[in-house]
Amino acid sequence: MAFGRRRQAEEPAEGPVSADEQVETAVDDEAPAEAASADGPWDSEESYPEMQRLDFGSMLVPVAPGLGFQVNFEATEVDEEGNPLDARPVAVLVQYGESAMQLQVFAAPKRTGIWEDVRAETAKDITEEAGGQTQEGEGPFGPELLAMVPAPLTEEVLAEMPDEIREQIPAEFVEQGWAPQIIRFLGVDGPRWFLQAVVQGAAIEDEEQWQVLEDVLRGTVVVRGDAPMPPRELLELKIPAEFAEATPEDEEENAETFNPFERGPEITEVR
């Protein structure tokens, strides 16, 4: 199966902790897993190049001209009617042009990485639950997963689209009620952490837009911390000081359960 794309492929999103997974011990004599690239992403305990970055707590994400940032939230408390009362940030969305890259970082065992297992599980979920197709490939950060997921084109979805986007949709897609959505998943196993990137939009084919996002991913610094955590548990994110204009009320209004195939609520944009 081919999606008409060049060398890179895509990766899935994963996060739940199974009941039989144990909290890792704080002390481990084995050598830690190494990041897939000597050029980044970086661990905060190693030497890394200085540049302007936004501090999201467990991730320091590079800032560059033309980049926009959003934060995805997940409800942690709801009222009797299911409305969110409180929420936590779970992902960072980096935007450039017509492209977006979602970043999440998870705890991982010290001795082994989890990307191989996560990649296989994501491919299975996409094919069995989303009715999509997947293809593995090799990219700048190692193995990747490219996925084609059917995106619904209901009357409600079409009505919410800007006219210039709706007019570009081929008539056959509108008639069949769905369009193929290509998603690229990348993963990096680091020392006691796993960083996942999910890329959508023009950067799937546009080398210039992808290069900008690749530089962001390569320049990201992961701050794992010393606390023992179960493998695959999300590392805690925080809102950078630059996002101060977004009030807690705004965050609660925009809180929603994280979905790797949907765009998250916009909290603020930094350019």
Tab-separated table of C-alpha atoms in Angstrom:
chain	number	residue	atom	x	y	z
A	1	MET	CA	0.000	0.000	0.000
A	2	ALA	CA	1.281	3.471	-0.836
A	3	PHE	CA	-0.079	6.940	-0.089
A	4	GLY	CA	1.821	8.740	-2.836
A	5	ARG	CA	4.297	10.243	-0.396
A	6	ARG	CA	8.070	10.362	-0.268
A	7	ARG	CA	10.345	8.562	2.189
A	8	GLN	CA	8.799	9.454	5.573
A	9	ALA	CA	5.955	7.653	7.313
A	10	GLU	CA	3.715	8.303	10.303
A	11	GLU	CA	3.093	7.439	13.901
A	12	PRO	CA	0.180	6.997	16.290
A	13	ALA	CA	-0.806	8.374	19.618
A	14	GLU	CA	-0.796	6.236	22.693
A	15	GLY	CA	-1.110	6.935	26.374
A	16	PRO	CA	-3.141	4.659	28.657
A	17	VAL	CA	-1.295	2.662	31.305
A	18	SER	CA	-2.221	-1.023	31.526
A	19	ALA	CA	-2.996	-2.571	34.886
A	20	ASP	CA	0.047	-4.833	34.871
A	21	GLU	CA	2.586	-2.088	34.243
A	22	GLN	CA	4.694	-1.295	37.277
A	23	VAL	CA	5.930	2.070	38.455
A	24	GLU	CA	9.605	2.248	37.566
A	25	THR	CA	12.091	2.392	40.426
A	26	ALA	CA	13.914	5.636	41.049
A	27	VAL	CA	17.262	3.834	41.072
A	28	ASP	CA	18.310	1.661	38.146
A	29	ASP	CA	21.832	0.417	37.496
A	30	GLU	CA	21.230	-0.306	33.818
A	31	ALA	CA	22.306	2.131	31.111
A	32	PRO	CA	19.461	4.427	29.981
A	33	ALA	CA	17.891	4.250	26.554
A	34	GLU	CA	19.458	6.732	24.140
A	35	ALA	CA	17.575	9.211	21.967
A	36	ALA	CA	17.281	8.170	18.326
A	37	SER	CA	19.314	11.119	17.041
A	38	ALA	CA	22.518	12.739	18.272
A	39	ASP	CA	21.155	16.057	16.948
A	40	GLY	CA	18.054	16.188	19.108
A	41	PRO	CA	15.469	16.036	20.554
A	42	TRP	CA	17.425	16.587	23.736
A	43	ASP	CA	17.295	15.502	27.357
A	44	SER	CA	17.514	18.355	29.863
A	45	GLU	CA	20.351	16.577	31.685
A	46	GLU	CA	22.615	16.708	28.621
A	47	SER	CA	24.253	19.611	26.818
A	48	TYR	CA	21.946	21.093	24.190
A	49	PRO	CA	22.130	24.156	21.913
A	50	GLU	CA	20.818	27.441	23.277
A	51	MET	CA	17.844	28.997	21.466
A	52	GLN	CA	14.596	30.706	22.319
A	53	ARG	CA	12.114	28.136	23.634
A	54	LEU	CA	8.698	28.152	25.290
A	55	ASP	CA	8.690	26.434	28.685
A	56	PHE	CA	5.846	23.905	28.857
A	57	GLY	CA	7.269	22.224	31.961
A	58	SER	CA	8.173	18.779	30.681
A	59	MET	CA	8.970	20.178	27.212
A	60	LEU	CA	10.964	23.201	26.089
A	61	VAL	CA	9.762	23.899	22.537
A	62	PRO	CA	11.695	26.138	20.102
A	63	VAL	CA	10.207	29.416	18.906
A	64	ALA	CA	10.785	30.687	15.363
A	65	PRO	CA	9.203	33.247	12.999
A	66	GLY	CA	5.878	32.101	11.586
A	67	LEU	CA	5.178	29.517	14.286
A	68	GLY	CA	1.918	29.462	16.213
A	69	PHE	CA	1.161	27.453	19.347
A	70	GLN	CA	-1.969	25.925	20.849
A	71	VAL	CA	-2.565	23.723	23.884
A	72	ASN	CA	-4.857	20.677	24.027
A	73	PHE	CA	-6.727	20.115	27.296
A	74	GLU	CA	-8.318	17.034	28.839
A	75	ALA	CA	-11.168	17.276	31.322
A	76	THR	CA	-10.237	15.981	34.787
A	77	GLU	CA	-13.546	16.777	36.497
A	78	VAL	CA	-17.066	17.140	35.098
A	79	ASP	CA	-20.440	18.108	36.520
A	80	GLU	CA	-23.601	15.969	36.479
A	81	GLU	CA	-24.335	17.038	32.912
A	82	GLY	CA	-20.839	16.180	31.702
A	83	ASN	CA	-19.599	19.765	31.435
A	84	PRO	CA	-15.910	20.166	32.341
A	85	LEU	CA	-15.186	21.773	35.702
A	86	ASP	CA	-11.426	21.387	35.601
A	87	ALA	CA	-8.873	20.342	32.987
A	88	ARG	CA	-5.185	19.668	32.456
A	89	PRO	CA	-2.955	20.405	29.448
A	90	VAL	CA	-2.026	17.185	27.627
A	91	ALA	CA	-0.467	18.214	24.308
A	92	VAL	CA	1.224	21.105	22.517
A	93	LEU	CA	0.206	21.935	18.958
A	94	VAL	CA	2.785	23.712	16.792
A	95	GLN	CA	1.413	25.417	13.673
A	96	TYR	CA	3.249	26.598	10.579
A	97	GLY	CA	1.551	27.624	7.353
A	98	GLU	CA	-1.025	24.979	6.504
A	99	SER	CA	0.661	22.408	8.750
A	100	ALA	CA	0.397	21.316	12.362
A	101	MET	CA	2.491	19.092	14.624
A	102	GLN	CA	1.202	17.839	17.952
A	103	LEU	CA	3.761	17.022	20.639
A	104	GLN	CA	3.303	14.793	23.703
A	105	VAL	CA	5.877	13.339	26.071
A	106	PHE	CA	5.434	10.209	28.201
A	107	ALA	CA	7.352	8.413	30.920
A	108	ALA	CA	9.237	5.308	29.764
A	109	PRO	CA	11.381	2.574	31.334
A	110	LYS	CA	15.033	3.413	31.833
A	111	ARG	CA	16.356	0.277	30.128
A	112	THR	CA	14.075	0.004	27.098
A	113	GLY	CA	12.146	2.284	24.746
A	114	ILE	CA	8.412	1.966	24.015
A	115	TRP	CA	8.140	3.360	20.480
A	116	GLU	CA	8.157	-0.052	18.815
A	117	ASP	CA	5.206	-1.247	20.902
A	118	VAL	CA	3.337	2.061	20.637
A	119	ARG	CA	3.791	2.065	16.865
A	120	ALA	CA	2.349	-1.433	16.504
A	121	GLU	CA	-0.597	-0.699	18.796
A	122	THR	CA	-1.382	2.550	17.001
A	123	ALA	CA	-1.325	0.857	13.595
A	124	LYS	CA	-3.750	-1.768	14.915
A	125	ASP	CA	-6.106	0.884	16.324
A	126	ILE	CA	-6.108	2.830	13.067
A	127	THR	CA	-6.908	-0.196	10.913
A	128	GLU	CA	-9.375	-1.929	13.243
A	129	GLU	CA	-11.128	0.999	14.927
A	130	ALA	CA	-10.764	3.934	12.527
A	131	GLY	CA	-11.064	1.897	9.330
A	132	GLY	CA	-7.824	3.368	8.009
A	133	GLN	CA	-4.606	2.089	6.497
A	134	THR	CA	-1.021	2.328	7.729
A	135	GLN	CA	2.451	2.011	6.286
A	136	GLU	CA	5.766	1.922	8.124
A	137	GLY	CA	8.799	3.789	6.872
A	138	GLU	CA	12.143	5.225	7.909
A	139	GLY	CA	12.584	8.935	8.595
A	140	PRO	CA	15.088	11.341	10.133
A	141	PHE	CA	14.293	10.115	13.667
A	142	GLY	CA	14.069	6.394	12.862
A	143	PRO	CA	10.984	4.225	12.236
A	144	GLU	CA	7.740	6.094	11.503
A	145	LEU	CA	4.130	5.317	10.754
A	146	LEU	CA	2.113	6.894	7.940
A	147	ALA	CA	-1.644	6.556	8.248
A	148	MET	CA	-4.655	7.216	6.046
A	149	VAL	CA	-7.776	7.809	8.134
A	150	PRO	CA	-11.233	8.457	6.623
A	151	ALA	CA	-12.327	11.964	7.666
A	152	PRO	CA	-16.126	12.496	7.673
A	153	LEU	CA	-17.584	15.147	5.360
A	154	THR	CA	-21.053	15.548	6.783
A	155	GLU	CA	-23.243	18.564	6.047
A	156	GLU	CA	-22.353	19.942	9.488
A	157	VAL	CA	-18.613	19.554	8.870
A	158	LEU	CA	-18.844	21.175	5.429
A	159	ALA	CA	-20.918	24.065	6.788
A	160	GLU	CA	-18.210	24.905	9.342
A	161	MET	CA	-15.425	24.988	6.740
A	162	PRO	CA	-14.216	28.278	5.240
A	163	ASP	CA	-15.459	28.702	1.679
A	164	GLU	CA	-11.963	28.596	0.177
A	165	ILE	CA	-11.278	25.193	1.773
A	166	ARG	CA	-14.679	23.684	0.989
A	167	GLU	CA	-14.352	24.660	-2.673
A	168	GLN	CA	-11.105	22.678	-2.973
A	169	ILE	CA	-12.677	19.373	-1.901
A	170	PRO	CA	-13.202	17.060	-4.899
A	171	ALA	CA	-16.860	16.401	-5.658
A	172	GLU	CA	-16.414	12.636	-5.329
A	173	PHE	CA	-15.302	13.047	-1.716
A	174	VAL	CA	-18.369	15.134	-0.916
A	175	GLU	CA	-20.628	12.571	-2.572
A	176	GLN	CA	-19.153	9.633	-0.655
A	177	GLY	CA	-19.251	11.564	2.621
A	178	TRP	CA	-15.595	11.240	3.596
A	179	ALA	CA	-12.118	12.218	2.489
A	180	PRO	CA	-8.755	10.503	3.084
A	181	GLN	CA	-6.748	12.228	5.804
A	182	ILE	CA	-3.011	11.507	5.860
A	183	ILE	CA	-1.277	11.619	9.240
A	184	ARG	CA	2.393	11.105	10.017
A	185	PHE	CA	3.479	9.727	13.409
A	186	LEU	CA	7.042	10.064	14.662
A	187	GLY	CA	8.512	8.831	17.935
A	188	VAL	CA	11.761	9.305	19.834
A	189	ASP	CA	12.829	7.069	22.735
A	190	GLY	CA	14.926	9.011	25.233
A	191	PRO	CA	16.331	8.286	28.690
A	192	ARG	CA	13.188	7.453	30.707
A	193	TRP	CA	10.936	9.357	28.322
A	194	PHE	CA	9.171	8.948	24.987
A	195	LEU	CA	8.405	11.934	22.750
A	196	GLN	CA	5.700	11.579	20.112
A	197	ALA	CA	4.941	13.939	17.214
A	198	VAL	CA	1.808	13.771	15.060
A	199	VAL	CA	2.010	15.754	11.808
A	200	GLN	CA	-0.916	16.797	9.613
A	201	GLY	CA	-1.522	19.197	6.754
A	202	ALA	CA	0.731	20.469	3.973
A	203	ALA	CA	3.943	19.272	5.677
A	204	ILE	CA	3.037	15.709	4.692
A	205	GLU	CA	4.074	16.616	1.129
A	206	ASP	CA	5.616	20.104	1.353
A	207	GLU	CA	9.316	19.755	2.158
A	208	GLU	CA	9.734	23.410	3.159
A	209	GLN	CA	6.920	23.292	5.715
A	210	TRP	CA	8.075	19.922	7.023
A	211	GLN	CA	11.638	21.204	7.476
A	212	VAL	CA	10.405	23.951	9.791
A	213	LEU	CA	8.492	21.430	11.919
A	214	GLU	CA	11.410	18.983	11.862
A	215	ASP	CA	13.670	21.720	13.243
A	216	VAL	CA	11.151	22.339	16.049
A	217	LEU	CA	11.066	18.646	16.926
A	218	ARG	CA	14.842	18.354	16.740
A	219	GLY	CA	15.306	21.384	18.983
A	220	THR	CA	12.807	20.270	21.653
A	221	VAL	CA	14.208	19.572	25.122
A	222	VAL	CA	12.482	17.018	27.393
A	223	VAL	CA	12.533	17.656	31.149
A	224	ARG	CA	11.861	14.211	32.618
A	225	GLY	CA	12.393	14.919	36.314
A	226	ASP	CA	13.388	12.346	38.944
A	227	ALA	CA	9.970	11.157	40.124
A	228	PRO	CA	9.129	7.484	39.434
A	229	MET	CA	6.210	7.182	37.008
A	230	PRO	CA	4.396	4.322	35.259
A	231	PRO	CA	5.499	3.807	31.647
A	232	ARG	CA	3.289	5.703	29.169
A	233	GLU	CA	2.026	8.180	31.752
A	234	LEU	CA	1.981	11.704	30.366
A	235	LEU	CA	4.618	13.986	31.794
A	236	GLU	CA	3.073	17.074	33.329
A	237	LEU	CA	2.705	20.104	31.088
A	238	LYS	CA	2.316	23.685	32.216
A	239	ILE	CA	1.233	26.859	30.466
A	240	PRO	CA	4.170	29.145	29.574
A	241	ALA	CA	4.328	32.656	30.985
A	242	GLU	CA	3.789	33.956	27.447
A	243	PHE	CA	0.279	32.462	27.595
A	244	ALA	CA	-0.640	34.530	30.652
A	245	GLU	CA	-3.373	36.412	28.790
A	246	ALA	CA	-5.417	33.187	28.665
A	247	THR	CA	-7.421	33.103	31.922
A	248	PRO	CA	-8.366	29.934	33.855
A	249	GLU	CA	-11.996	30.562	32.778
A	250	ASP	CA	-10.896	30.471	29.128
A	251	GLU	CA	-9.016	27.231	29.691
A	252	GLU	CA	-12.019	25.561	31.345
A	253	GLU	CA	-14.316	26.659	28.533
A	254	ASN	CA	-11.925	25.165	25.987
A	255	ALA	CA	-11.209	21.964	27.920
A	256	GLU	CA	-11.832	18.761	25.981
A	257	THR	CA	-10.683	15.180	25.870
A	258	PHE	CA	-7.545	14.785	23.791
A	259	ASN	CA	-8.037	13.210	20.371
A	260	PRO	CA	-4.884	12.804	18.229
A	261	PHE	CA	-6.891	13.260	15.039
A	262	GLU	CA	-8.581	16.498	16.050
A	263	ARG	CA	-7.271	20.012	16.444
A	264	GLY	CA	-7.214	21.297	19.989
A	265	PRO	CA	-8.628	24.520	21.451
A	266	GLU	CA	-6.626	27.656	20.849
A	267	ILE	CA	-5.402	29.281	24.040
A	268	THR	CA	-2.988	31.788	22.584
A	269	GLU	CA	-0.613	32.230	19.703
A	270	VAL	CA	3.039	33.234	19.872
A	271	ARG	CA	4.807	34.580	16.822
